[in-house]
XYZ file of C-alpha atoms in Angstrom:
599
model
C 92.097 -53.381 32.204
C 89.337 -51.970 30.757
C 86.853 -54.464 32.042
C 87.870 -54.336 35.427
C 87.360 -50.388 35.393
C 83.841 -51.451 34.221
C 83.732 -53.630 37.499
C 84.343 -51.178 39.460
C 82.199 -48.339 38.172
C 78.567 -49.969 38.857
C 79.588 -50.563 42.498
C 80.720 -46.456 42.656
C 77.903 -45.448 40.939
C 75.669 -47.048 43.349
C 77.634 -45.718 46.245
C 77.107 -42.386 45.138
C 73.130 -42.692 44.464
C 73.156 -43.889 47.951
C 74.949 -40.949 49.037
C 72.396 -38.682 47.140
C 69.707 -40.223 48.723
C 71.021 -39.321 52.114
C 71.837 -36.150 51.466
C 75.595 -36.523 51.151
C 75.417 -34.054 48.144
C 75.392 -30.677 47.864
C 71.145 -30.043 47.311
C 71.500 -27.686 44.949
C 72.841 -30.873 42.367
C 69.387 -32.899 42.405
C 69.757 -36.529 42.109
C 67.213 -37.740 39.499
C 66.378 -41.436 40.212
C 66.608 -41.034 43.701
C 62.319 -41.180 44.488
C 62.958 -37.783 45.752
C 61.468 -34.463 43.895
C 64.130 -32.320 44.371
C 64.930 -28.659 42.520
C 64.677 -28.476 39.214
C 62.431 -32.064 39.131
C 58.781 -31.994 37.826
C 58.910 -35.583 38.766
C 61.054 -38.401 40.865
C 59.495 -42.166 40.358
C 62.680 -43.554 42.007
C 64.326 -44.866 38.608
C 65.443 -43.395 35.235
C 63.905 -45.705 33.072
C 61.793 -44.205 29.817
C 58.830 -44.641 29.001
C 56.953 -43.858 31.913
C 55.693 -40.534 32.736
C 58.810 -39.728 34.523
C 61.774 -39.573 32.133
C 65.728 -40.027 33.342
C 65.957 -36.785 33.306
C 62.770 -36.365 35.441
C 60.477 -34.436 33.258
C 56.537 -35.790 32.845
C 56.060 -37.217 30.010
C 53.437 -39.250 27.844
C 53.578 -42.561 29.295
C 53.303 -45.716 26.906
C 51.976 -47.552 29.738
C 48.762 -46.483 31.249
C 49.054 -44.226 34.140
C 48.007 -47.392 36.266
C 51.444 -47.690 37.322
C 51.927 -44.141 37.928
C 48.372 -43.204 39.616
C 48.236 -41.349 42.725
C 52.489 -40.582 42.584
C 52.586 -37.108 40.069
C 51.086 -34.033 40.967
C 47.962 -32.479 39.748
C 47.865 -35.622 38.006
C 44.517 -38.061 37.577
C 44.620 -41.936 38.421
C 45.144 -43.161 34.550
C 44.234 -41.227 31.722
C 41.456 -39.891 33.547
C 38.461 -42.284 34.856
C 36.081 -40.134 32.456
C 37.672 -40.357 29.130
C 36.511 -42.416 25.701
C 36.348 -45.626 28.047
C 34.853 -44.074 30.994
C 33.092 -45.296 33.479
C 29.410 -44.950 32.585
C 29.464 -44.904 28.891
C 28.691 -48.056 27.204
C 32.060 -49.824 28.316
C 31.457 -49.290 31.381
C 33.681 -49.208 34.799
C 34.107 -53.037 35.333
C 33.834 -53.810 31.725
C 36.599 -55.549 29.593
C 37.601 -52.334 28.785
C 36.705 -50.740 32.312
C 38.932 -48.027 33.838
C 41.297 -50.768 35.720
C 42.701 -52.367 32.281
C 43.651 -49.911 29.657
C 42.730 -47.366 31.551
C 43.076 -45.870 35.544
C 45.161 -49.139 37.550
C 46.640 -51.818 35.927
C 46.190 -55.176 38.133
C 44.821 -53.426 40.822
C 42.256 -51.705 39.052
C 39.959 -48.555 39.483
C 37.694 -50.403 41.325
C 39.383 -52.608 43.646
C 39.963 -51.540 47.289
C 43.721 -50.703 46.214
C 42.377 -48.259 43.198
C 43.692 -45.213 41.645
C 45.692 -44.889 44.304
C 42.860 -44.186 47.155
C 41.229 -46.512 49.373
C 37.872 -45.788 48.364
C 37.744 -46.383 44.984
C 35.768 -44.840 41.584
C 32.929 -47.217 41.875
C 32.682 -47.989 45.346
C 29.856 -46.786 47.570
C 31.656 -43.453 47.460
C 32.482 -43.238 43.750
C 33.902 -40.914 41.687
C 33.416 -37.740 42.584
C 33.720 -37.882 46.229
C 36.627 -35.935 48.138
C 39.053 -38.991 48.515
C 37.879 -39.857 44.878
C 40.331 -41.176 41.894
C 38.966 -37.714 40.278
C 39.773 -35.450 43.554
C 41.073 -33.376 40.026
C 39.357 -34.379 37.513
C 36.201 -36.783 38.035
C 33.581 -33.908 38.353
C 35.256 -31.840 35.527
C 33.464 -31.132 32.202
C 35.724 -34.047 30.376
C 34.876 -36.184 33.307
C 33.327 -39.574 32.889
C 33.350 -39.004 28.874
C 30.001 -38.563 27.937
C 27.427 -35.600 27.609
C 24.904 -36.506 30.276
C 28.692 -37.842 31.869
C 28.860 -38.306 35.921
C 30.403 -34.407 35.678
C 27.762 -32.886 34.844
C 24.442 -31.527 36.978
C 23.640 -35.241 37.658
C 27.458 -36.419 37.676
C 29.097 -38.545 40.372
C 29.112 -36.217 43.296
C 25.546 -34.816 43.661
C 22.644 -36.558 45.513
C 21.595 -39.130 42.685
C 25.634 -39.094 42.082
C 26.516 -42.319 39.594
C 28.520 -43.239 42.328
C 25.965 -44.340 44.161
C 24.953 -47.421 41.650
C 28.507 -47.455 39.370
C 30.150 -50.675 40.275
C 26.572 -52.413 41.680
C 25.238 -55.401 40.502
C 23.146 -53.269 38.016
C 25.804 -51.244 37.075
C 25.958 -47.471 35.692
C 27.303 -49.018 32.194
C 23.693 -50.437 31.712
C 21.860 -47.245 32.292
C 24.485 -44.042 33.099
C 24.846 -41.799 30.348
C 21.144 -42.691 28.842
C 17.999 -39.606 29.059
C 18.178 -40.524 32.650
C 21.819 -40.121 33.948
C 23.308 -42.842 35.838
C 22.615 -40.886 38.631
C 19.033 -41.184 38.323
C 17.984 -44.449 37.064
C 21.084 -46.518 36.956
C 20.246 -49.810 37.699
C 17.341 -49.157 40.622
C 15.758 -52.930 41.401
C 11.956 -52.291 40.382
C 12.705 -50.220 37.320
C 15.574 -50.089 34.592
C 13.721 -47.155 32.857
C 11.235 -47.994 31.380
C 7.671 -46.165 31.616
C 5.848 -49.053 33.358
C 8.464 -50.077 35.995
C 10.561 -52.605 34.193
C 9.936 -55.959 35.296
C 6.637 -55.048 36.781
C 3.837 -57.118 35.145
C 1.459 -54.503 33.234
C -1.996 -56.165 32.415
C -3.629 -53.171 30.972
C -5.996 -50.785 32.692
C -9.419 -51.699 33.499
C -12.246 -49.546 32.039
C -15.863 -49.327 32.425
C -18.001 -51.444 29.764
C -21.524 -51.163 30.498
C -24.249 -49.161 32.675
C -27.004 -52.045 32.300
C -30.226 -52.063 32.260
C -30.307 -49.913 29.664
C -33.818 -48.235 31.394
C -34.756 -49.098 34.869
C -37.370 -47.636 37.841
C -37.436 -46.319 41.395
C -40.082 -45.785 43.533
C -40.313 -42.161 45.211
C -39.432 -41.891 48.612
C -37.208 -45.657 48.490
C -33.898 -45.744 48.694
C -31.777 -49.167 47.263
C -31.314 -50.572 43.708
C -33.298 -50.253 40.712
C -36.225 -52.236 40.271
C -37.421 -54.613 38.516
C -34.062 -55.441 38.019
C -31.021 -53.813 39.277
C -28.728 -50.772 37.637
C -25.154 -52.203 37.588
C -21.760 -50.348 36.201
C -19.605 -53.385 34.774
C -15.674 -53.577 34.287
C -13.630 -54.971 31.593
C -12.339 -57.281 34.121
C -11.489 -57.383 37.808
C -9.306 -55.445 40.074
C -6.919 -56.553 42.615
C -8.035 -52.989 44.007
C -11.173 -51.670 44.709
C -12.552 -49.596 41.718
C -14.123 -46.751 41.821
C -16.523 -45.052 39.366
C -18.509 -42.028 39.614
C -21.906 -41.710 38.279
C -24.162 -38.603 37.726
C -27.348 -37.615 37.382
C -29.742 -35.842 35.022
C -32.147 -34.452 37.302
C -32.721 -33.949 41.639
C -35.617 -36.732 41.450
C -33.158 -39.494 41.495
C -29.737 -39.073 43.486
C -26.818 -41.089 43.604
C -25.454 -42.819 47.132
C -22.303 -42.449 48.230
C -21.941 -38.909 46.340
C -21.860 -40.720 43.362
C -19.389 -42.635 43.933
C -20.355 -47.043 42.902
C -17.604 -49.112 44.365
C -16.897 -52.266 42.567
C -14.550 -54.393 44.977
C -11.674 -55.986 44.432
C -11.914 -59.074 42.171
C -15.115 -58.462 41.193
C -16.537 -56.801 37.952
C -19.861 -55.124 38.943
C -21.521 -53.168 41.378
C -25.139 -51.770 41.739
C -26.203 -48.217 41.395
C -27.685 -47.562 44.725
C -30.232 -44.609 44.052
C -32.694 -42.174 46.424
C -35.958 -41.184 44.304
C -38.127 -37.947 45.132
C -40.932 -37.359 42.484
C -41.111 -33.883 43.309
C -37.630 -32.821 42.991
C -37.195 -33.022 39.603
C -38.398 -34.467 36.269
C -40.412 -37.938 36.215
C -37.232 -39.522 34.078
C -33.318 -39.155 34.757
C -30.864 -40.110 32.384
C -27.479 -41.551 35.050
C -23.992 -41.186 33.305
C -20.622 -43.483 34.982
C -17.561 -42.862 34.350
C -13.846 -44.037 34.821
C -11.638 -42.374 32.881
C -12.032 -42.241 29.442
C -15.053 -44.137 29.158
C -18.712 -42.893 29.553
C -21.822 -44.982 29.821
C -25.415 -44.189 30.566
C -28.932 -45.269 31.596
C -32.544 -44.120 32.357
C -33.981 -44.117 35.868
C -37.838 -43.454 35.482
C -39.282 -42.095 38.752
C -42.806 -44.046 39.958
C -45.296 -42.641 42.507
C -45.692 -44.021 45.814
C -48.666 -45.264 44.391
C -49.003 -45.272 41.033
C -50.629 -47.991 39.281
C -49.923 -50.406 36.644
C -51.794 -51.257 33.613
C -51.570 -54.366 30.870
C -49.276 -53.675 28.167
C -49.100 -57.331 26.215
C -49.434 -61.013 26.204
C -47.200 -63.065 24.211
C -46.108 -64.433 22.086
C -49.280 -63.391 20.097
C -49.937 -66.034 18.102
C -48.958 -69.928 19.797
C -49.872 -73.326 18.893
C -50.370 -76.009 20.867
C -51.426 -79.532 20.318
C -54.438 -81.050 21.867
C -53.257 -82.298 26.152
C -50.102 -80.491 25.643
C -49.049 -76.985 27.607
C -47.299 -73.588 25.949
C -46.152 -70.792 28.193
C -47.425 -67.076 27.815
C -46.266 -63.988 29.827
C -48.606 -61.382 30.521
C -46.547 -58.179 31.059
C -47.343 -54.662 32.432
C -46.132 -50.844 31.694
C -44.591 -50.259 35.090
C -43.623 -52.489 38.154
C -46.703 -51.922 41.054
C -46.561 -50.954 43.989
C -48.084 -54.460 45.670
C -48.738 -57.892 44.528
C -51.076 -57.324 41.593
C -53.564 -60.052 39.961
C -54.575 -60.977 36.490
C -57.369 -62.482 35.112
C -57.220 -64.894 33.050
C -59.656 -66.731 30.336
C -59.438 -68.391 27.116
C -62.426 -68.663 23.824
C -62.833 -70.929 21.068
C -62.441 -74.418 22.875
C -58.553 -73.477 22.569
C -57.878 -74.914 25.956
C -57.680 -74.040 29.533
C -55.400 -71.901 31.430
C -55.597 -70.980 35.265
C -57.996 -68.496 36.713
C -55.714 -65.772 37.521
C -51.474 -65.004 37.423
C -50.049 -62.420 40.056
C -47.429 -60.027 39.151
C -45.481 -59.393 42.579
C -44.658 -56.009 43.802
C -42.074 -54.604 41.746
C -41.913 -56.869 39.256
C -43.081 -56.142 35.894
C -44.614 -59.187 34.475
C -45.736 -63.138 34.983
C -45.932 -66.657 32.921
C -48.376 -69.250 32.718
C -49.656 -72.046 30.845
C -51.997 -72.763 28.420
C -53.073 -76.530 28.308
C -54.450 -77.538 24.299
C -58.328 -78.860 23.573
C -59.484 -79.476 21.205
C -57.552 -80.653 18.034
C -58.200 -78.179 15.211
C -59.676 -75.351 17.423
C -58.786 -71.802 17.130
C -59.660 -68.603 19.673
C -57.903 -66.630 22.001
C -56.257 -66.181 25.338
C -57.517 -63.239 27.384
C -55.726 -61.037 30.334
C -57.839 -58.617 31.911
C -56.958 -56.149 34.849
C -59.883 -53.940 35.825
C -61.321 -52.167 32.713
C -58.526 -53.424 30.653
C -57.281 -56.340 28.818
C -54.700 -57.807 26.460
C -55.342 -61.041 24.224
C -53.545 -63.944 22.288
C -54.001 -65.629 18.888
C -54.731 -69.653 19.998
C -54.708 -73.080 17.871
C -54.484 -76.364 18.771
C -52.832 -78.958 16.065
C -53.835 -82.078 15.515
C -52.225 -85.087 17.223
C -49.677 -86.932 15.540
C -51.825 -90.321 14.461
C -48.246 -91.761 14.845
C -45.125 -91.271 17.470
C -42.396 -92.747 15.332
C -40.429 -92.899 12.353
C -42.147 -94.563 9.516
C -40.970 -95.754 6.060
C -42.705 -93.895 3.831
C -42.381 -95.041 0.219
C -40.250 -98.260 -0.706
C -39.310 -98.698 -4.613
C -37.559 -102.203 -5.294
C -36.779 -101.590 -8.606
C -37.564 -98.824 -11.564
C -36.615 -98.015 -14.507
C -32.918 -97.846 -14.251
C -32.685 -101.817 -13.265
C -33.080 -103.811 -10.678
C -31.238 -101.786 -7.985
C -32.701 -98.614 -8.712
C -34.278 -98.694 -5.158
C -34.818 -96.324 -2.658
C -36.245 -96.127 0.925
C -38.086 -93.132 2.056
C -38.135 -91.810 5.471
C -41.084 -89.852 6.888
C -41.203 -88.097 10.883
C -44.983 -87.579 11.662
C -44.019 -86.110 15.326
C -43.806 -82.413 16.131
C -39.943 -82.261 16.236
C -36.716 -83.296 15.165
C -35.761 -87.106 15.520
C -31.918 -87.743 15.545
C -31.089 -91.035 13.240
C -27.533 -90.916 13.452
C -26.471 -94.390 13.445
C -29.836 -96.010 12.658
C -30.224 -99.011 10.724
C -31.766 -99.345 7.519
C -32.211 -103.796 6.794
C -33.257 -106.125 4.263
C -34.522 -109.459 4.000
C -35.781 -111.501 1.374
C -39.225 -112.508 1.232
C -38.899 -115.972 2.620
C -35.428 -115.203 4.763
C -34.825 -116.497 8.523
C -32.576 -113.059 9.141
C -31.610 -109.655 7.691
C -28.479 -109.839 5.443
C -28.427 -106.574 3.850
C -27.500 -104.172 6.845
C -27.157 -100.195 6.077
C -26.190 -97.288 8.945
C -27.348 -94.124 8.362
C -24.765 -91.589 8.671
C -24.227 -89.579 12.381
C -25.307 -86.472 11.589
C -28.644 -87.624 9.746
C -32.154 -85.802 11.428
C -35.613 -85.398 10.596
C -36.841 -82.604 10.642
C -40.627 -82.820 12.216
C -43.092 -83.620 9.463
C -39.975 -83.697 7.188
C -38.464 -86.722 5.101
C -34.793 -88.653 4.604
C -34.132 -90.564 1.699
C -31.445 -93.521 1.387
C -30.995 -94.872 -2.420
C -28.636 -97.902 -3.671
C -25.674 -96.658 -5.477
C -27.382 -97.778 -9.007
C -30.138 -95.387 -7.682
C -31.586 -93.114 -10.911
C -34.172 -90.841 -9.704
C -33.698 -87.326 -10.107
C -34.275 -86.261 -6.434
C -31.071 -86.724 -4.723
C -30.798 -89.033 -1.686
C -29.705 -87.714 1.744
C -27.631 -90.862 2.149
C -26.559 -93.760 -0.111
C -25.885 -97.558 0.800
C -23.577 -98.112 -2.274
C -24.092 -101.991 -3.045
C -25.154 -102.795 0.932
C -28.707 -104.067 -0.141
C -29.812 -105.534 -2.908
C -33.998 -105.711 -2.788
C -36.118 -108.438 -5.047
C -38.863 -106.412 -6.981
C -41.369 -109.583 -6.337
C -40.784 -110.188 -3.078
C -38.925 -108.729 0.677
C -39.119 -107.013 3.909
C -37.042 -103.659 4.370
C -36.916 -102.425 8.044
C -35.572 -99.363 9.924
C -34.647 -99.407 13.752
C -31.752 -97.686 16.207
C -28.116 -99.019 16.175
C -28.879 -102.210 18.347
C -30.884 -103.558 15.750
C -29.962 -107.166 15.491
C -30.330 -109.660 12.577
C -32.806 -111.424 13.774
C -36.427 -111.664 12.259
C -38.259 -110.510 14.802
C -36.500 -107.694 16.848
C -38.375 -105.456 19.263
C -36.229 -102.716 18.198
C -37.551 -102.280 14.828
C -39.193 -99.025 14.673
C -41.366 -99.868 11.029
C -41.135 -102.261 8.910
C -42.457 -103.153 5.674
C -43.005 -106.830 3.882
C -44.025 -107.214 -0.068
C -44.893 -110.199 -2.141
C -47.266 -113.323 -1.674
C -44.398 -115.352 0.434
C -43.470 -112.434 2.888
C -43.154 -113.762 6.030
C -42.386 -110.947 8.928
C -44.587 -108.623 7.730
C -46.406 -106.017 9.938
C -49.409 -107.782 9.806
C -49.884 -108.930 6.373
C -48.057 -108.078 3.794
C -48.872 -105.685 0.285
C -49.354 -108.330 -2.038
C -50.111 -106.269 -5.275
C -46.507 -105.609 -6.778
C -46.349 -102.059 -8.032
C -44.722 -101.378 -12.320
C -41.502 -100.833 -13.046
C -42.205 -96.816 -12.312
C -44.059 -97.211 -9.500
C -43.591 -97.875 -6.088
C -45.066 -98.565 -2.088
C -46.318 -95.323 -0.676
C -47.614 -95.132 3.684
C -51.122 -93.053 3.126
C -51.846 -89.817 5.381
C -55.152 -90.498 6.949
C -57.514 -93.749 7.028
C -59.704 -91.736 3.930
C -56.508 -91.686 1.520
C -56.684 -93.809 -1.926
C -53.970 -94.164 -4.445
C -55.648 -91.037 -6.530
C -55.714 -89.386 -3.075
C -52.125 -89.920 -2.529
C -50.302 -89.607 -5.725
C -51.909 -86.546 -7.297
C -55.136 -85.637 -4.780
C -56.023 -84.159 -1.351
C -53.984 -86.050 0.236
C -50.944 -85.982 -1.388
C -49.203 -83.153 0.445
C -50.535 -84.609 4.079
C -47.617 -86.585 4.510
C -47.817 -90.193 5.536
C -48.529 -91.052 9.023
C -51.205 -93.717 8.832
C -49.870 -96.694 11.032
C -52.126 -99.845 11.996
C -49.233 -101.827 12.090
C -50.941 -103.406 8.685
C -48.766 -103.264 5.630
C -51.970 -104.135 3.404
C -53.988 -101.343 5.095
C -51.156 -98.625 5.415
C -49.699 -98.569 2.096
C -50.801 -98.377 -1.322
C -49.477 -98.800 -5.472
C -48.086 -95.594 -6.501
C -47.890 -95.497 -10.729
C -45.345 -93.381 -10.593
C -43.017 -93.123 -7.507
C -42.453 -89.841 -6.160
C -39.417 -90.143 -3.667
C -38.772 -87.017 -1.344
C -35.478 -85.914 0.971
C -34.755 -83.287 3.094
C -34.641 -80.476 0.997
C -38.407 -81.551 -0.152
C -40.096 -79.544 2.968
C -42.462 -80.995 5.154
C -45.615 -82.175 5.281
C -48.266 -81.830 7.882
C -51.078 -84.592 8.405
């Protein structure tokens, strides 16, 4: 019985609801349940279940579930627990977030956000976001616990005003990446070009440009001209170039020399200079203005000396002062004034001594400030002078002419095929008679015995190896003993015979062959040398001694090894072994470091 009553009661109870609903029932007995707010109701959600904000007994309550479910239905109520608290939109989890205000917070699956949010249609992160009249936050997003955080879209930049967080909340560059930082949502949330920081994030910064030089550091202009400094031109320079034009103002000391353009030098875009475009009056102001540019920070200067209309120049030097110059061969001078003239002006010129010739006269053209020409050498071993004259005055140079290689090569200077630390302590000494540097990286030092039909011993001087002019280079075998250390060594490469060889030095296409037109010098010993230069030395020098080129046709073994001429080098070259060379007692090899020797 009693489970058939039970039937029967779900069916009335229903019945009655229904009857409630309609209005069957006295109003004064409210039906809670029924979706209806009746009398004595804070709240109707259209079921009695707990839990929710609306309890069975219709009272608000603390809901377990977020007011998602709820939004938009009680009262004076906000969608959720208020689209501004803890997890509010524009704090660092952000509306749209994982935490956003549509999952534990305002909406559940239809979240504060989407077009069905917090109950409105135009949802708290829309283009009309929180804060706007039909707003999830109509009560509350605009209040001073609104959007959660201090600089929060309630407060004098909140969601609402002109720059309202609103306006960017919800956009690709959300408010959570910027809203609630020194510069409110409102304000810098997420614009394209910037992001906050002080040079427009994203913007490529490549520094400022700034002035580096006001050059020449002393300059002229002529009174009553107008145009750019002469002899050479006033410039401002830049660090680098502008995609703008630049624009830097220079000043001026005195009235006698004015600016163009008010002061104003405009270097254009992509370039780095400009000139100084000046106006010069001799009687405005002093003889000698000191110009000042700036841009910016950065201050450089330069002096503008004024010149007469007509004011004249004189000589002020000729240099270098002192030059040497071998006998046939030319050296530049430059004769050089105090001030550019006026017109074309013309030097004399003249030389004593027998020093050489140089041309009648040299012109210095209007506004420049000085001119070159050439002296050509006499003769060898004469000194004197070079002479400039304009008008009364003139300027001179100190003049000699050198004496003339008696040789235009590299010669072998001292051969030892032996000495006293055996048989292959040997050496073979280099010597450049010419006037400059020869390069002998990757020459070829050979040997061949005295009767031999080719060289055998083969020996390439390092890459870097270089005469210096008048200098020496030595090359020693590995078993070398001598006390002056060799510039290169050929280990065990050649082995010479103290009674008897040839020893040659030539360029890197030296062949093997006896006779090579590439040899440079060559030297052949003993009484069965057969490709000697000429003959060969047939005296065969002590254990200590060695073969040593002489200087000059006068030079003698005394001469050589301990007299006049043994500090003249060794450029004697008849292509004559027996004439060139002589029997040193004592050998005497020298290198690089040893200095140099003039004939």
């Amino acid at each position: 019985m009693s489970l058939s009553f039970r039937h029967l009661l779900a069916p009335m109870s229903a019945v009655l609801l229904l009857l409630s609903a309609c209005g069957g029932d006295d109003p004064k007995d409210p039906v809670c349940g029924n979706g209806i707010v009746e009398s004595g109701e804070a709240c109707d959600d259209g079921n009695r279940t707990e839990g929710d904000r609306c309890n069975n007994s219709c009272q608000i309550t603390t809901p377990t579930v977020d007011a998602g479910t709820d939004a938009g239905v009680i009262p004076g109520d906000d969608a959720g627990t208020d689209a501004g608290t803890e997890t509010d939109a524009g704090t660092e989890t952000d509306a749209g977030t994982e935490t956003d205000a549509g999952t534990v917070d305002a909406g559940t699956g239809t979240d504060a956000g989407t077009e069905t949010d917090a109950g409105t249609e135009t949802d708290a992160g829309t283009e009309t976001d929180a804060g706007t009249t039909v707003d999830a936050g109509t009560v509350d997003a605009g209040t001073g616990t609104d959007a959660g955080t201090e600089t929060d879209a309630g407060t004098e930049t909140d969601a609402g005003t002109e720059t309202d967080a609103g306006t960017d909340a919800g956009t690709e560059t959300d408010a959570g990446t910027d809203a609630g930082t020194e510069t409110d949502g409102g304000i810098d949330a997420g614009p394209a070009p910037d992001a906050g920081t002080e040079t427009d994030g994203g913007t490529t910064d490549a520094g400022p440009v700034t002035l580096t030089a006001l050059e020449p550091a002393a300059t002229f202009a002529r009174s009553g001209t107008t145009g750019e400094t002469i002899p050479e031109s006033l410039e401002v320079t830049l660090s680098t170039s502008s995609d703008t034009a630049v624009v830097v103002q220079v000043t001026s000391s005195s009235p006698s020399v004015t600016v163009a353009n008010n002061g104003q030098v405009v270097v254009p875009a992509g370039a780095r200079s400009a000139a100084v475009i000046v106006t010069a009056d001799a009687a405005a102001g002093a003889a000698k203005a000191t110009l000042t540019a700036t841009l910016g920070a950065e201050v450089r200067a330069a002096t503008v000396r004024v010149l007469g209309e007509t004011e004249a120049a004189s000589l002020a030097l000729l240099s270098p002062e002192t030059v040497e110059v071998a006998p046939g061969k030319t050296v530049n001078l430059t004769v050089t004034l105090d001030v550019p003239p006026a017109a074309d002006t013309i030097i004399t010129l003249s030389t004593t001594g027998d020093v050489g010739t140089v041309p009648t006269s040299v012109t210095v053209p209007a506004n420049e400030i000085s001119a070159k020409f050439a002296l050509t050498g006499g003769t060898a071993g004469a000194t004197g002078t070079v002479v400039a004259t304009l008008g009364a005055q003139s300027v001179s140079a100190q003049a000699k002419v050198t004496s003339e290689p008696t040789t235009n090569h590299i010669v072998i200077s001292e051969v030892a095929a032996g000495g006293t630390g055996g048989a292959n302590d040997e050496f073979v000494e280099l010597y450049n008679p010419t006037n400059a540097e020869v390069n002998i990286g990757g020459w070829r030092i050979q040997y061949k015995s005295a009767t031999g039909t080719s060289y055998t011993g083969n020996f390439v001087l390092p890459a870097s190896a270089r005469i210096a002019a008048h200098g020496f280079y030595l090359v020693a075998n590995g078993s070398y003993a001598g006390t002056v250390t060799p510039d290169a060594n050929w280990a065990g490469a050649i082995s010479m015979g103290a009674n008897g060889g040839h020893v040659r030095v030539g360029p890197a296409n030296l062949t093997t062959s006896t006779t090579d037109a590439n040899a440079v010098d060559t030297l052949g010993w003993g009484t069965t040398a057969n490709a000697a230069e000429g003959s060969p030395i047939l005296s065969i020098p002590a254990t200590a001694g060695s073969f040593e080129r002489i200087a000059n046709a006068g030079a003698s073994a005394a001469t050589m090894e301990s007299g006049a001429d043994a500090a003249k080098g060794n450029s004697y070259d008849t292509n004559v072994n027996s004439a060139d060379f002589i029997i040193r007692t004592t050998r005497g090899p020298q290198n690089k470091a040893s200095g140099t020797e003039q004939p």
